[in-house]
GROMACS .gro file of C-alpha atoms in nm:
model
  256
    1HIS     CA    1  -0.026  -0.002  -0.027
    2LEU     CA    2   0.287   0.232   0.078
    3GLN     CA    3   0.415   0.159  -0.292
    4LYS     CA    4   0.043   0.172  -0.438
    5THR     CA    5  -0.194   0.415  -0.309
    6CYS     CA    6   0.037   0.621  -0.055
    7ALA     CA    7   0.344   0.620  -0.283
    8ASN     CA    8   0.298   0.992  -0.456
    9LEU     CA    9   0.164   1.220  -0.101
   10PRO     CA   10   0.278   1.563  -0.073
   11LYS     CA   11   0.632   1.586   0.076
   12ASN     CA   12   0.690   1.738   0.400
   13THR     CA   13   0.334   1.674   0.468
   14GLU     CA   14   0.248   1.595   0.854
   15GLY     CA   15   0.174   1.242   0.913
   16ALA     CA   16   0.071   1.203   0.557
   17VAL     CA   17   0.163   0.829   0.512
   18ILE     CA   18   0.002   0.726   0.829
   19ASN     CA   19  -0.332   0.927   0.746
   20CYS     CA   20  -0.320   0.763   0.431
   21LEU     CA   21  -0.310   0.418   0.529
   22LEU     CA   22  -0.591   0.545   0.830
   23ALA     CA   23  -0.794   0.608   0.513
   24LEU     CA   24  -0.764   0.263   0.366
   25ALA     CA   25  -0.835   0.123   0.703
   26PRO     CA   26  -1.220   0.118   0.686
   27LYS     CA   27  -1.251  -0.032   0.358
   28THR     CA   28  -1.304  -0.384   0.238
   29PRO     CA   29  -1.003  -0.516   0.037
   30ASP     CA   30  -1.245  -0.562  -0.286
   31GLN     CA   31  -1.253  -0.192  -0.228
   32GLY     CA   32  -0.876  -0.157  -0.214
   33GLY     CA   33  -0.851  -0.169   0.203
   34LEU     CA   34  -0.522  -0.253   0.384
   35ALA     CA   35  -0.431  -0.612   0.357
   36PRO     CA   36  -0.512  -0.759   0.752
   37GLU     CA   37  -0.126  -0.776   0.847
   38CYS     CA   38  -0.068  -0.419   0.733
   39ARG     CA   39  -0.412  -0.326   0.904
   40GLU     CA   40  -0.314  -0.479   1.178
   41SER     CA   41   0.010  -0.307   1.212
   42VAL     CA   42  -0.182   0.013   1.196
   43GLY     CA   43  -0.418  -0.081   1.462
   44VAL     CA   44  -0.102  -0.169   1.696
   45PHE     CA   45   0.035   0.217   1.606
   46MET     CA   46  -0.304   0.351   1.706
   47GLU     CA   47  -0.268   0.191   2.039
   48THR     CA   48   0.075   0.297   2.113
   49VAL     CA   49   0.037   0.624   1.966
   50ASP     CA   50  -0.311   0.741   2.042
   51PRO     CA   51  -0.348   1.011   1.811
   52ILE     CA   52  -0.768   1.036   1.962
   53SER     CA   53  -0.716   1.159   2.335
   54ASP     CA   54  -0.571   1.503   2.298
   55TYR     CA   55  -0.715   1.666   2.005
   56LYS     CA   56  -0.488   1.984   2.055
   57LEU     CA   57  -0.191   1.720   1.935
   58ASN     CA   58  -0.373   1.585   1.644
   59PHE     CA   59  -0.290   1.883   1.382
   60ALA     CA   60  -0.416   1.658   1.111
   61LEU     CA   61  -0.759   1.665   1.270
   62MET     CA   62  -0.738   2.020   1.352
   63ASP     CA   63  -0.711   2.136   0.979
   64ASN     CA   64  -0.966   1.847   0.890
   65CYS     CA   65  -1.230   1.902   1.135
   66GLY     CA   66  -1.162   2.241   1.310
   67GLU     CA   67  -1.454   2.422   1.179
   68TYR     CA   68  -1.691   2.138   1.320
   69VAL     CA   69  -1.480   2.153   1.677
   70ASP     CA   70  -1.504   2.533   1.692
   71GLY     CA   71  -1.858   2.620   1.821
   72HIS     CA   72  -1.951   2.293   1.879
   73CYS     CA   73  -1.681   2.092   2.100
   74ASP     CA   74  -1.453   2.184   2.366
   75MET     CA   75  -1.124   2.163   2.249
   76GLU     CA   76  -0.951   2.184   2.600
   77LEU     CA   77  -1.114   1.834   2.693
   78GLY     CA   78  -0.874   1.549   2.679
   79GLU     CA   79  -0.930   1.157   2.738
   80GLY     CA   80  -1.087   1.137   2.378
   81GLU     CA   81  -1.413   1.392   2.466
   82VAL     CA   82  -1.359   1.593   2.112
   83MET     CA   83  -1.346   1.276   1.905
   84LYS     CA   84  -1.664   1.166   2.136
   85CYS     CA   85  -1.826   1.517   2.035
   86LEU     CA   86  -1.716   1.495   1.660
   87ILE     CA   87  -1.892   1.144   1.633
   88ASP     CA   88  -2.189   1.232   1.792
   89LEU     CA   89  -2.192   1.550   1.569
   90GLU     CA   90  -2.179   1.379   1.244
   91LEU     CA   91  -2.512   1.220   1.346
   92GLU     CA   92  -2.631   1.553   1.268
   93VAL     CA   93  -2.412   1.794   1.054
   94GLU     CA   94  -2.275   1.666   0.729
   95PHE     CA   95  -1.909   1.668   0.723
   96ASN     CA   96  -1.650   1.797   0.484
   97VAL     CA   97  -1.509   1.481   0.285
   98GLU     CA   98  -1.134   1.532   0.449
   99CYS     CA   99  -1.288   1.553   0.823
  100HIS     CA  100  -1.564   1.271   0.765
  101GLN     CA  101  -1.284   1.024   0.609
  102GLN     CA  102  -1.053   1.090   0.916
  103VAL     CA  103  -1.345   1.062   1.202
  104LEU     CA  104  -1.445   0.745   0.988
  105SER     CA  105  -1.077   0.594   1.020
  106TYR     CA  106  -1.071   0.667   1.386
  107LYS     CA  107  -1.412   0.506   1.425
  108TYR     CA  108  -1.311   0.173   1.281
  109PHE     CA  109  -1.017   0.153   1.515
  110MET     CA  110  -1.214   0.276   1.832
  111SER     CA  111  -1.474  -0.001   1.764
  112ARG     CA  112  -1.160  -0.263   1.763
  113SER     CA  113  -0.970  -0.123   2.082
  114ILE     CA  114  -1.197  -0.020   2.377
  115LYS     CA  115  -0.830   0.161   2.455
  116LEU     CA  116  -0.905   0.408   2.208
  117ASP     CA  117  -1.233   0.506   2.328
  118LYS     CA  118  -1.145   0.655   2.639
  119PRO     CA  119  -1.509   0.761   2.718
  120LEU     CA  120  -1.655   0.421   2.667
  121LEU     CA  121  -1.325   0.283   2.877
  122ASN     CA  122  -1.378   0.546   3.148
  123ALA     CA  123  -1.735   0.473   3.198
  124CYS     CA  124  -1.745   0.058   3.135
  125ARG     CA  125  -1.394  -0.019   3.289
  126GLU     CA  126  -1.518  -0.143   3.604
  127ASP     CA  127  -1.789  -0.364   3.394
  128ALA     CA  128  -1.536  -0.499   3.188
  129GLN     CA  129  -1.305  -0.624   3.443
  130LYS     CA  130  -1.641  -0.819   3.606
  131LEU     CA  131  -1.796  -0.910   3.274
  132CYS     CA  132  -1.502  -0.960   3.020
  133MET     CA  133  -1.193  -0.994   3.201
  134THR     CA  134  -1.031  -1.256   2.962
  135GLU     CA  135  -1.109  -1.029   2.681
  136LEU     CA  136  -0.965  -0.713   2.850
  137GLU     CA  137  -0.648  -0.867   2.940
  138GLU     CA  138  -0.648  -0.944   2.581
  139GLU     CA  139  -0.654  -0.590   2.472
  140GLU     CA  140  -0.416  -0.520   2.743
  141LYS     CA  141  -0.163  -0.729   2.602
  142LEU     CA  142   0.104  -0.498   2.443
  143GLU     CA  143   0.185  -0.745   2.106
  144HIS     CA  144  -0.246  -0.735   2.114
  145LYS     CA  145  -0.395  -0.710   1.747
  146PRO     CA  146  -0.705  -0.477   1.788
  147HIS     CA  147  -1.026  -0.684   1.728
  148GLY     CA  148  -1.310  -0.559   1.955
  149ALA     CA  149  -1.316  -0.867   2.187
  150VAL     CA  150  -1.400  -0.623   2.494
  151ILE     CA  151  -1.693  -0.375   2.313
  152SER     CA  152  -1.828  -0.703   2.173
  153CYS     CA  153  -1.844  -0.869   2.504
  154LEU     CA  154  -2.046  -0.584   2.660
  155TYR     CA  155  -2.250  -0.516   2.369
  156HIS     CA  156  -2.363  -0.892   2.414
  157HIS     CA  157  -2.453  -0.802   2.751
  158ILE     CA  158  -2.702  -0.582   2.682
  159PHE     CA  159  -2.909  -0.859   2.565
  160SER     CA  160  -2.799  -1.125   2.815
  161ASP     CA  161  -3.049  -1.322   3.010
  162SER     CA  162  -2.836  -1.337   3.278
  163ASN     CA  163  -2.858  -1.157   3.630
  164GLU     CA  164  -2.487  -1.010   3.493
  165LYS     CA  165  -2.634  -0.667   3.376
  166LEU     CA  166  -2.423  -0.353   3.262
  167SER     CA  167  -2.405  -0.100   3.529
  168THR     CA  168  -2.601   0.237   3.450
  169LYS     CA  169  -2.275   0.423   3.385
  170CYS     CA  170  -2.125   0.228   3.115
  171LEU     CA  171  -2.496   0.112   2.931
  172PRO     CA  172  -2.538   0.459   2.778
  173GLU     CA  173  -2.190   0.498   2.634
  174LEU     CA  174  -2.213   0.192   2.515
  175LYS     CA  175  -2.504   0.239   2.317
  176ARG     CA  176  -2.355   0.544   2.217
  177THR     CA  177  -2.100   0.401   2.054
  178ILE     CA  178  -2.298   0.116   1.909
  179ILE     CA  179  -2.529   0.380   1.750
  180ALA     CA  180  -2.191   0.563   1.615
  181GLN     CA  181  -2.123   0.198   1.401
  182GLY     CA  182  -2.431   0.205   1.207
  183GLU     CA  183  -2.292   0.402   0.943
  184SER     CA  184  -2.083   0.086   0.838
  185VAL     CA  185  -2.113  -0.286   0.881
  186ASN     CA  186  -1.704  -0.285   0.910
  187LEU     CA  187  -1.734  -0.059   1.225
  188SER     CA  188  -1.898  -0.331   1.398
  189PRO     CA  189  -1.662  -0.631   1.467
  190SER     CA  190  -1.928  -0.839   1.641
  191VAL     CA  191  -2.157  -0.827   1.322
  192VAL     CA  192  -1.859  -0.893   1.095
  193SER     CA  193  -1.777  -1.182   1.263
  194SER     CA  194  -2.132  -1.345   1.347
  195CYS     CA  195  -2.207  -1.267   0.965
  196ALA     CA  196  -1.902  -1.328   0.788
  197GLU     CA  197  -2.015  -1.595   0.561
  198ASP     CA  198  -2.349  -1.402   0.497
  199LEU     CA  199  -2.160  -1.142   0.379
  200VAL     CA  200  -2.000  -1.370   0.128
  201THR     CA  201  -2.273  -1.541   0.062
  202TYR     CA  202  -2.548  -1.258   0.001
  203CYS     CA  203  -2.364  -0.950  -0.010
  204ALA     CA  204  -2.040  -0.943  -0.263
  205GLY     CA  205  -2.113  -0.750  -0.556
  206TYR     CA  206  -2.385  -0.573  -0.338
  207GLU     CA  207  -2.478  -0.193  -0.491
  208LYS     CA  208  -2.151  -0.007  -0.465
  209ASP     CA  209  -2.324   0.294  -0.350
  210LYS     CA  210  -2.460   0.133  -0.059
  211ASP     CA  211  -2.332  -0.008   0.266
  212ASP     CA  212  -2.349  -0.391   0.350
  213TRP     CA  213  -2.608  -0.270   0.622
  214GLY     CA  214  -2.877  -0.274   0.347
  215CYS     CA  215  -2.791  -0.628   0.220
  216LEU     CA  216  -2.788  -0.803   0.560
  217GLN     CA  217  -3.146  -0.591   0.637
  218GLN     CA  218  -3.305  -0.700   0.336
  219ARG     CA  219  -3.201  -1.083   0.404
  220LEU     CA  220  -3.353  -1.056   0.773
  221LEU     CA  221  -3.654  -0.941   0.641
  222MET     CA  222  -3.667  -1.227   0.377
  223GLY     CA  223  -3.677  -1.481   0.681
  224ASP     CA  224  -4.044  -1.530   0.700
  225GLY     CA  225  -4.126  -1.449   0.351
  226PRO     CA  226  -4.101  -1.645   0.019
  227ASN     CA  227  -3.743  -1.632   0.009
  228HIS     CA  228  -3.721  -1.797   0.305
  229GLY     CA  229  -3.439  -2.023   0.168
  230GLU     CA  230  -3.228  -1.757   0.132
  231LYS     CA  231  -3.263  -1.584   0.509
  232LEU     CA  232  -2.944  -1.526   0.727
  233SER     CA  233  -2.750  -1.749   0.925
  234PRO     CA  234  -2.918  -1.801   1.290
  235ASN     CA  235  -2.626  -1.615   1.458
  236CYS     CA  236  -2.615  -1.377   1.184
  237ALA     CA  237  -2.979  -1.305   1.223
  238LYS     CA  238  -2.958  -1.289   1.615
  239GLU     CA  239  -2.699  -1.033   1.599
  240MET     CA  240  -2.895  -0.801   1.355
  241GLU     CA  241  -3.197  -0.787   1.529
  242HIS     CA  242  -2.998  -0.694   1.842
  243HIS     CA  243  -2.826  -0.426   1.690
  244ALA     CA  244  -3.146  -0.278   1.472
  245LYS     CA  245  -3.326  -0.261   1.812
  246LEU     CA  246  -3.073  -0.063   1.963
  247VAL     CA  247  -3.023   0.152   1.669
  248SER     CA  248  -3.331   0.206   1.645
  249GLU     CA  249  -3.368   0.400   1.986
  250ASP     CA  250  -3.201   0.645   1.840
  251VAL     CA  251  -3.397   0.869   1.535
  252ARG     CA  252  -3.082   1.014   1.421
  253ASN     CA  253  -2.940   0.704   1.310
  254ASP     CA  254  -3.085   0.507   0.972
  255TYR     CA  255  -2.886   0.290   0.801
  256ARG     CA  256  -3.137   0.140   0.565
   0.00000   0.00000   0.00000
């Protein structure tokens, strides 16, 4: 990717190469996205450097999204609060292409590592230690390759029948995170994992101007109709039903 897409970048541009790689991360391989090994390396870089926590030290983000931060977000806040503000704001305001792409790239990695989503980590740390200790230990290893295990674990406890429920501090922040993932299936590791075969079987070659959410939702609705033989697998259908229920609680978000 350095030799192809990111080879002809302007010289002396701050962080040009890593920003180019970040922009490719949310894309699937058939869209020209990163190879798995490269994506994992960029994820480790993100966890190590953490450009999300302090907005004032992220010059590329300031250049691309400064007009939206001004007047809407408190840039003095650390701990990823400015990124949280931008993510919420984009549900209501259409960002320019550069800002949208950068926020999308950060959302991709935040969905795969709770360490990069400081507001979520701060709200759900105790829940993760109680309910998802194995997954949390995996994400705290230096050699960890982000895959969203902790967030997926917490997410599944929303719908769990057990007596172990999420705290009132964690639940709203987790819902906010899941709702922000509604823009793209690729932002939801739990859906990608549960629906991997369905995405290949039913959604390969789906309309290029639409996201796979629409494809999976159409298949979900087919379940009881005349095309019931083409319905989603049980795990995928369950995952989609849970996600649709959660997203429907926020009227600003409509991926259909």
